[in-house]
Short mmCIF file of C-alpha atoms in Angstrom, two decimals:
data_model
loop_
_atom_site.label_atom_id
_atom_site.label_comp_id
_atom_site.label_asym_id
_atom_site.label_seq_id
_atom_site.Cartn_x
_atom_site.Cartn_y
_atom_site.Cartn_z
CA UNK A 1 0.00 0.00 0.00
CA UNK A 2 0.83 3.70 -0.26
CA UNK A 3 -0.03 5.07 2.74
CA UNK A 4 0.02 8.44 4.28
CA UNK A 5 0.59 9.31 8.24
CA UNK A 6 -0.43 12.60 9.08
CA UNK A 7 1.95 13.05 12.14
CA UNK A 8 4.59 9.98 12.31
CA UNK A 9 7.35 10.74 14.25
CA UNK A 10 5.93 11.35 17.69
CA UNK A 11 4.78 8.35 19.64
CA UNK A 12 2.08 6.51 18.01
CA UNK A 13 2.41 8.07 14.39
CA UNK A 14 5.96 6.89 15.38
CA UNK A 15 5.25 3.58 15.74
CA UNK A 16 2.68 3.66 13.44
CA UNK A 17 5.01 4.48 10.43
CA UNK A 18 7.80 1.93 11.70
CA UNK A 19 4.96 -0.52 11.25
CA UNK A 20 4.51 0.49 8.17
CA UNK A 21 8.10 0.35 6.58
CA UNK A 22 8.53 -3.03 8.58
CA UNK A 23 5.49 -4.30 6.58
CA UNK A 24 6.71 -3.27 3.05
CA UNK A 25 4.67 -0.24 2.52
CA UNK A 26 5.02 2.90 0.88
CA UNK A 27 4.93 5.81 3.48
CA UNK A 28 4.23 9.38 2.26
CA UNK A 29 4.57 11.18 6.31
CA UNK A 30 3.27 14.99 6.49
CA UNK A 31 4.02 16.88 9.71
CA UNK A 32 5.42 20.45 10.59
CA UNK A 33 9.04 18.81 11.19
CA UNK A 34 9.06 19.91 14.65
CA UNK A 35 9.70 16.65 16.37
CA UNK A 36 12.18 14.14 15.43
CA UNK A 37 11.99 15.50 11.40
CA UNK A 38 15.40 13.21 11.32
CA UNK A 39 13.44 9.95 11.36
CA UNK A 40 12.74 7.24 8.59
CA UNK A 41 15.01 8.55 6.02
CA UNK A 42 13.18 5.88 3.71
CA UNK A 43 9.97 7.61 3.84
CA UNK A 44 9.05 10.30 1.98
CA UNK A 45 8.70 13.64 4.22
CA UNK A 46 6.31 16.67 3.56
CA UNK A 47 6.62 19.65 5.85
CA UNK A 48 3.60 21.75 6.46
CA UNK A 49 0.77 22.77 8.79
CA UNK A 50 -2.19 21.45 7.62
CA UNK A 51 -4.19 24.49 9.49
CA UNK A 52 -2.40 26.77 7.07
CA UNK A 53 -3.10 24.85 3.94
CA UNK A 54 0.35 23.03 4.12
CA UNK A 55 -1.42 19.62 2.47
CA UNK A 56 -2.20 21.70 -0.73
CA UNK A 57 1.47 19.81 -0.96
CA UNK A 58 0.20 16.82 -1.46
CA UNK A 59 -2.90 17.22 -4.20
CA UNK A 60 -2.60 15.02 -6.95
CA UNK A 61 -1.25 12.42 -4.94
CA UNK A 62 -2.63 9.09 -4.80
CA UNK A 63 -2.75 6.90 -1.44
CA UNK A 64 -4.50 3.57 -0.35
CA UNK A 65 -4.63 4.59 2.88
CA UNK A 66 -4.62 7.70 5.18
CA UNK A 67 -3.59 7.31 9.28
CA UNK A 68 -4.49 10.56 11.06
CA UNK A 69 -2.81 10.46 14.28
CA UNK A 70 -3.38 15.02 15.60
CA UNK A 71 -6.79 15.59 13.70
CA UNK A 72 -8.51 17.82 17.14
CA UNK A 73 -10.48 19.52 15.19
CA UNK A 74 -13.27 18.23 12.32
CA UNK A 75 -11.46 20.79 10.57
CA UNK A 76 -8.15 18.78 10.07
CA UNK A 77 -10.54 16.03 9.25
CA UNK A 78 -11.92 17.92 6.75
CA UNK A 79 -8.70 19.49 5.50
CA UNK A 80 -7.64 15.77 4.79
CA UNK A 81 -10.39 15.04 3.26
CA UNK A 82 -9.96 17.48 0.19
CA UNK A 83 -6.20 15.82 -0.25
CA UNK A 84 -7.63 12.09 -0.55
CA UNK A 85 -11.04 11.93 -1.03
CA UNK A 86 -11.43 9.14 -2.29
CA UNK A 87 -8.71 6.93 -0.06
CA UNK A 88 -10.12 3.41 0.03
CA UNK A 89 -9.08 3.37 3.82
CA UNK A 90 -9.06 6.82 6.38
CA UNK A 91 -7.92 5.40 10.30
CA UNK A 92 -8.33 8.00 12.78
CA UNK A 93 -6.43 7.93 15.87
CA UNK A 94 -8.97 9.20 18.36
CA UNK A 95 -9.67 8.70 22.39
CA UNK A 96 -11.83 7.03 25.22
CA UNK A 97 -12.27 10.59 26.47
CA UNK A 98 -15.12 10.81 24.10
CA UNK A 99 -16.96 9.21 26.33
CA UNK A 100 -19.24 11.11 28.82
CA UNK A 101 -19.09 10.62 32.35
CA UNK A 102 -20.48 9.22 34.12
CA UNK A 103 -19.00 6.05 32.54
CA UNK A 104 -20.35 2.88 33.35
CA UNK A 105 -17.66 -0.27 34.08
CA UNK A 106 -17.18 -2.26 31.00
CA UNK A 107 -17.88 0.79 28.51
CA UNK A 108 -18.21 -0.34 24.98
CA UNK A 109 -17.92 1.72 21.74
CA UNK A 110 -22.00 2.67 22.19
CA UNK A 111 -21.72 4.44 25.16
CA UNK A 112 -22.82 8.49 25.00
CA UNK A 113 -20.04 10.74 23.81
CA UNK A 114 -19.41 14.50 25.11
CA UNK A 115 -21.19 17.22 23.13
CA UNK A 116 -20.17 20.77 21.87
CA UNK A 117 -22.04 23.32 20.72
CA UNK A 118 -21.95 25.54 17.64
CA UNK A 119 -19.24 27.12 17.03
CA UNK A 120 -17.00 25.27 18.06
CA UNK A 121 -13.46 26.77 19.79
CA UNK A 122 -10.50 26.18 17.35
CA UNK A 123 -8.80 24.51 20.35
CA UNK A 124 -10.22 22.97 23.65
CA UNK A 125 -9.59 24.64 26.90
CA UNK A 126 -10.85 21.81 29.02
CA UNK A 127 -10.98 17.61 28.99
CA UNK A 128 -14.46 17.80 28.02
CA UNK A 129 -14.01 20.10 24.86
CA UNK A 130 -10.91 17.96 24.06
CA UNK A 131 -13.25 14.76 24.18
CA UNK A 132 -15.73 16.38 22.63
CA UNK A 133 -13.87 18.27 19.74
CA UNK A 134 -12.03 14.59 19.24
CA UNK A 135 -15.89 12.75 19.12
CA UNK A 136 -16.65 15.50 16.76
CA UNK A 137 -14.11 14.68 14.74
CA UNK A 138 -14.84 11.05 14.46
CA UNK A 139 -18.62 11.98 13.50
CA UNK A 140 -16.87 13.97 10.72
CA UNK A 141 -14.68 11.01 9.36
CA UNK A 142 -17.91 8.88 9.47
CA UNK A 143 -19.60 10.98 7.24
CA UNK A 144 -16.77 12.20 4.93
CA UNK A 145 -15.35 8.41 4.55
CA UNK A 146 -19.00 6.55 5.05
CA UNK A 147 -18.07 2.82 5.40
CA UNK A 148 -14.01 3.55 4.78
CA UNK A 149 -13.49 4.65 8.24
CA UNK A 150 -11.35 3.01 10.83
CA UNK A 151 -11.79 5.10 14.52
CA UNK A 152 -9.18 3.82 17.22
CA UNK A 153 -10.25 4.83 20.47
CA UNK A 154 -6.86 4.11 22.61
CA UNK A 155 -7.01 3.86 26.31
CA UNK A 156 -3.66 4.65 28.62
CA UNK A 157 -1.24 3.77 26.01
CA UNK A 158 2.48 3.28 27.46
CA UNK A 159 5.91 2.17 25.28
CA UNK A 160 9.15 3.16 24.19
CA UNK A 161 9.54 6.79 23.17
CA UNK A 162 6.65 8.00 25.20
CA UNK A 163 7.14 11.76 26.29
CA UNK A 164 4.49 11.96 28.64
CA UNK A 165 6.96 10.60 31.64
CA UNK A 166 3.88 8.74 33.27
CA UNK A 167 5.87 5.40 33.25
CA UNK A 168 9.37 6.30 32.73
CA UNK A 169 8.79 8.15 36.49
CA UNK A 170 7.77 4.84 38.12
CA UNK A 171 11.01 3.24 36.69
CA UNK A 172 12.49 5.68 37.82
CA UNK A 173 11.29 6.05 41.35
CA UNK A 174 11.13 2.53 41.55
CA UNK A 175 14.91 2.27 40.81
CA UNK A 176 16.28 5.08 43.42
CA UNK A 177 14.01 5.49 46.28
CA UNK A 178 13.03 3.25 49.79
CA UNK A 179 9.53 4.70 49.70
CA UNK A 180 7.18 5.59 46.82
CA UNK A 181 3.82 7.84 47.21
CA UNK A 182 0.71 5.58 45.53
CA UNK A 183 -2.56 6.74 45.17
CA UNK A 184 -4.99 3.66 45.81
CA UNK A 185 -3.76 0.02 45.74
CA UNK A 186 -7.20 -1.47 44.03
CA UNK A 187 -6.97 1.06 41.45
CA UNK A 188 -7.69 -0.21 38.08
CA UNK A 189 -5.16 0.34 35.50
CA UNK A 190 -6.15 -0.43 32.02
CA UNK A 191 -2.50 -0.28 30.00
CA UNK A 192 -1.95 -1.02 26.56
CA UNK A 193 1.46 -0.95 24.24
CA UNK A 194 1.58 1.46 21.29
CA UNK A 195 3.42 -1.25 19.36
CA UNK A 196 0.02 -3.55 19.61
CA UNK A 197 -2.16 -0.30 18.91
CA UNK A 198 0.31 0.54 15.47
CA UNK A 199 0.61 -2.97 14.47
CA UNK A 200 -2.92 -3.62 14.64
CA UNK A 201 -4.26 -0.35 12.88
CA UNK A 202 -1.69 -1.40 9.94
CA UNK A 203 -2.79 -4.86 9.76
CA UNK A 204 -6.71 -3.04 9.46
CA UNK A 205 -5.98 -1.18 7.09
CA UNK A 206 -4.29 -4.33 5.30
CA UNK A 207 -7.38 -6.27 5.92
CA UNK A 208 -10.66 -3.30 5.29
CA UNK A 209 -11.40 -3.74 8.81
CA UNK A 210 -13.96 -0.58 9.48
CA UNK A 211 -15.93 1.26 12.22
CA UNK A 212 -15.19 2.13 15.80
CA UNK A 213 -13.21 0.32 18.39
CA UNK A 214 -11.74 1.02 22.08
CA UNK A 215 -7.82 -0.05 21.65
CA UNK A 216 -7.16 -0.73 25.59
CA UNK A 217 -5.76 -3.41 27.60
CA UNK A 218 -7.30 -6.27 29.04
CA UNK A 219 -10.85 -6.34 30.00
CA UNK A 220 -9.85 -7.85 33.51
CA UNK A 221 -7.71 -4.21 34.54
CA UNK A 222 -4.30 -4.91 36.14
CA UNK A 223 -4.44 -2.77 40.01
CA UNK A 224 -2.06 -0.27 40.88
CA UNK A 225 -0.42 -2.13 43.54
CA UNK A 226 -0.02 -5.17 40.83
CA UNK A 227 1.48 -2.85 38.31
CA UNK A 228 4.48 -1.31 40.81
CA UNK A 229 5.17 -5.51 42.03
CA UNK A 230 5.49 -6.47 38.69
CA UNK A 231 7.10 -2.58 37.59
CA UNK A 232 9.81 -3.20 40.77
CA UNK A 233 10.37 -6.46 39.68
CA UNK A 234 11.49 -5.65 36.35
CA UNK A 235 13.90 -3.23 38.03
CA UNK A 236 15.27 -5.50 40.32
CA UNK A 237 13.89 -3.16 43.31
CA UNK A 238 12.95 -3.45 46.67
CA UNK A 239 10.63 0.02 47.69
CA UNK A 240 7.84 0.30 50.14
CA UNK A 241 4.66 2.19 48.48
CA UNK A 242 2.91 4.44 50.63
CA UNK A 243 -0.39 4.96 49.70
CA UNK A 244 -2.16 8.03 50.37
CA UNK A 245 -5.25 7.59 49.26
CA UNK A 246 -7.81 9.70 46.80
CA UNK A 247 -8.40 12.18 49.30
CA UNK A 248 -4.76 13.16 50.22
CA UNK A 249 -3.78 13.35 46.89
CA UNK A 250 -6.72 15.30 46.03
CA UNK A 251 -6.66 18.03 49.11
CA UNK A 252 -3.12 18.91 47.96
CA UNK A 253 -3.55 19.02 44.14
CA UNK A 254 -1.23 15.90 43.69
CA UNK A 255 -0.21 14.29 40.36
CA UNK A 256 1.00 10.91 40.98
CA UNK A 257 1.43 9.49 37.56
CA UNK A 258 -1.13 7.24 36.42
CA UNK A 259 -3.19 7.89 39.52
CA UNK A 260 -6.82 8.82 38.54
CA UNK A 261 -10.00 9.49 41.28
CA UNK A 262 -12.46 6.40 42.02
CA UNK A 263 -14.91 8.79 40.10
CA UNK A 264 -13.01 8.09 37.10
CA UNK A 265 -12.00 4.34 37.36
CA UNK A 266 -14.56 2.95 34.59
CA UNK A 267 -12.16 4.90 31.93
CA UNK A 268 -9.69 2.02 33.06
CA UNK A 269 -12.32 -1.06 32.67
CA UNK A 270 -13.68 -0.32 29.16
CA UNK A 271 -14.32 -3.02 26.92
CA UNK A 272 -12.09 -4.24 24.24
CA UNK A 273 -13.89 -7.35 22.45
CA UNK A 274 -14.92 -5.68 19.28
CA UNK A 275 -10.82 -5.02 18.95
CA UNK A 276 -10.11 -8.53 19.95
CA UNK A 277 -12.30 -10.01 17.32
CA UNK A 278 -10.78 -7.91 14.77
CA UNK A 279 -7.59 -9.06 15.26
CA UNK A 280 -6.11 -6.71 18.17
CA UNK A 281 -3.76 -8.65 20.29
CA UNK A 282 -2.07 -7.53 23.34
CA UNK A 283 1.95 -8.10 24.74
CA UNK A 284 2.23 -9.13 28.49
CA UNK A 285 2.94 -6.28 30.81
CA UNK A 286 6.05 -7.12 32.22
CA UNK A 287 7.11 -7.12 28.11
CA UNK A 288 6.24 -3.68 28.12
CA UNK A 289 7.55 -2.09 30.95
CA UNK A 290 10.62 -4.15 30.48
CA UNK A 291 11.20 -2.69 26.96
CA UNK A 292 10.13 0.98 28.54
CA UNK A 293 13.06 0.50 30.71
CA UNK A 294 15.60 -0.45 28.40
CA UNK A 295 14.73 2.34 25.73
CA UNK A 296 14.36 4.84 28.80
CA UNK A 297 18.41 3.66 30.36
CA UNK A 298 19.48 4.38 27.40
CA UNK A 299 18.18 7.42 26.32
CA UNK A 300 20.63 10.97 27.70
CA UNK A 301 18.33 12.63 29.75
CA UNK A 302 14.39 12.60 30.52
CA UNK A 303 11.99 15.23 31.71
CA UNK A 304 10.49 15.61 34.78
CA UNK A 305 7.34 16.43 33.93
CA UNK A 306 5.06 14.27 36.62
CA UNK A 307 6.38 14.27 40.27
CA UNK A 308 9.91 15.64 41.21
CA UNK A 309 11.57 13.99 44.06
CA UNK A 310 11.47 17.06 46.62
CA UNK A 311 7.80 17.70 46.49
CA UNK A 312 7.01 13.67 46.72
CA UNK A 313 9.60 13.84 49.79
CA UNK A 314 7.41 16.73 51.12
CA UNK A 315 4.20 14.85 50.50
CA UNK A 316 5.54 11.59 52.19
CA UNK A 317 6.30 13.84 55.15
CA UNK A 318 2.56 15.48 55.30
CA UNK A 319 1.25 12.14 54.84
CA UNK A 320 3.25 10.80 57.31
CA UNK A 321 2.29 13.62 59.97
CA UNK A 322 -1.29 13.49 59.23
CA UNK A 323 -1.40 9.99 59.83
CA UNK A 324 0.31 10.27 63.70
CA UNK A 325 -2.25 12.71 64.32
CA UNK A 326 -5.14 10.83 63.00
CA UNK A 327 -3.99 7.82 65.44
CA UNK A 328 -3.21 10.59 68.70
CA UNK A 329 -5.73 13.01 68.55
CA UNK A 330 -5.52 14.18 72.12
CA UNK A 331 -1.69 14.96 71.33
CA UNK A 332 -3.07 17.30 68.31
CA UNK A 333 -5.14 19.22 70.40
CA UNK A 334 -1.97 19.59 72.75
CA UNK A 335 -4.64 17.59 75.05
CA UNK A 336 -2.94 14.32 77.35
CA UNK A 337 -5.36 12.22 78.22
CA UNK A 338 -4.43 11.05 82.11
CA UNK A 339 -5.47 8.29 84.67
#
């Protein structure tokens, strides 16, 4: 196939278009060259911003397939659209925040979507726009492609070359401190690899497979306190996790990576079946964070973009306080009970 990634050298256009070449194809990539513009020499590379009419690049091309990994706007749908009309295969890379809470366990691709109203922002300002500019977007691919449409609703996606830090801090931690600050141990955490998410929408678009499906982990969630045992066992550690519960982390604005409220836990049980059956198939855990960790050694630096060592040390310490005084209360109120 010819195929053209909108995106490609981020994370999942990343591993999307290494899927790709690995499988033979033809890969046409269009992106502003502002991350990684170095990568996949073999492809062909267009540099533009589609928002400023950069794919007028591209007209007269021809391409069997079109994987949209930043459309946030039906505009960038629609801006594709006039490129490759007639493509016999559009895959949209689109999100589980589409869905509208509140979000019953086991969601599957039926349930209710956030809403916008006309007009609609350029840009979203809060997670509910974003989910709801994203849902728009799929409702404009449906219509624009009718019947050619793949829509790949990913969950918590984690793998090499992920900048968001969310895992890559838990290595971390894991590796180089006694005691880690958790949020809640029965936590649900629904993870899936971007390798299995790429691979998969490649092997769709090989295949004709159509319509809309959640790309998450397994159905039966792994808990937080089962993800750092098998996360510190991969990095040979021993660490005691302290954890602090919803409400601590909440009063003091905390953001543990990967730690979401009980509110929000059926975002992490959402049902994958209709993926399954269409071929999706998922790595074991430990694979993952085990590769996560190599690619993270070896890369020079990282960013600390989740929780920095001196303000977890400073939570662990109010935690730790708050606790002794929950247990003594008569020592709080500088009250000693007697007799």
């Amino acid at each position: 196939m010819r195929v053209l990634v909108i995106g490609g050298t981020r994370f999942v256009g990343r591993h999307l278009t290494h899927a790709a070449l690995a499988r033979g194809h033809d890969v046409v990539l269009f992106n502003r060259g502002q991350t990684n513009a170095e990568l996949f020499p073999e492809a062909v590379t267009v540099h533009g911003d589609r928002r400023a009419g950069g794919l007028d690049q591209l007209f007269g091309e021809s391409f069997d397939a079109v994987f949209d990994t930043a459309a946030y706007h039906p505009d960038d749908v629609i801006a594709t659209a006039a490129i490759a009309p007639g493509v016999a295969h559009y895959a949209l890379v689109s999100t589980v925040s589409v869905y509208r809470d509140p979000l019953s366990r086991h969601a599957d691709e039926t349930s209710p979507l956030w809403e916008i109203q006309e007009p609609l922002p350029k840009s979203f300002a809060t997670p509910e726009e974003y989910g709801a500019l994203k849902a728009r977007c799929e409702a404009k691919a449906a219509e624009i492609y009718s019947g050619r449409a793949l829509i790949v609703r990913p969950g918590l996606i984690i793998g090499p070359h992920d900048y968001t830090d969310r895992l890559t801090s838990w290595l971390r931690r894991l590796s180089t401190r006694d005691s880690v600050l958790g949020g809640e141990a029965d936590q649900p955490l629904q993870l899936i690899d971007v390798r299995d998410v790429a691979e998969w929408m490649i092997q769709a678009a090989e295949a004709g497979v159509r319509g809309i499906f959640n790309a998450v982990g397994p159905d039966i969630a792994t808990s937080f306190a089962d993800f750092i045992s098998i996360a510190a066992s991969v990095c040979g550690a021993d660490v005691r996790v302290v954890w602090a519960g919803d409400r601590f982390l909440g009063d003091h604005d905390v953001a543990v990576p990967l730690w979401i409220p009980r509110e929000d836990h059926p975002f992490f049980k959402l049902a994958n079946a209709r993926a399954r059956a269409a071929g999706l198939s998922l790595r074991p855990l430990d694979t993952s964070i085990a590769d996560v960790k190599v690619w993270n050694d070896a890369r020079p630096g990282h960013s600390e973009l989740t929780l920095s060592t001196a303000r977890e040390d400073e939570l662990l310490g109010k935690l730790s306080s708050e606790r002794k005084r929950r247990a003594n209360p008569d020592v709080e109120c500088g009250i000693r009970a007697s007799g």
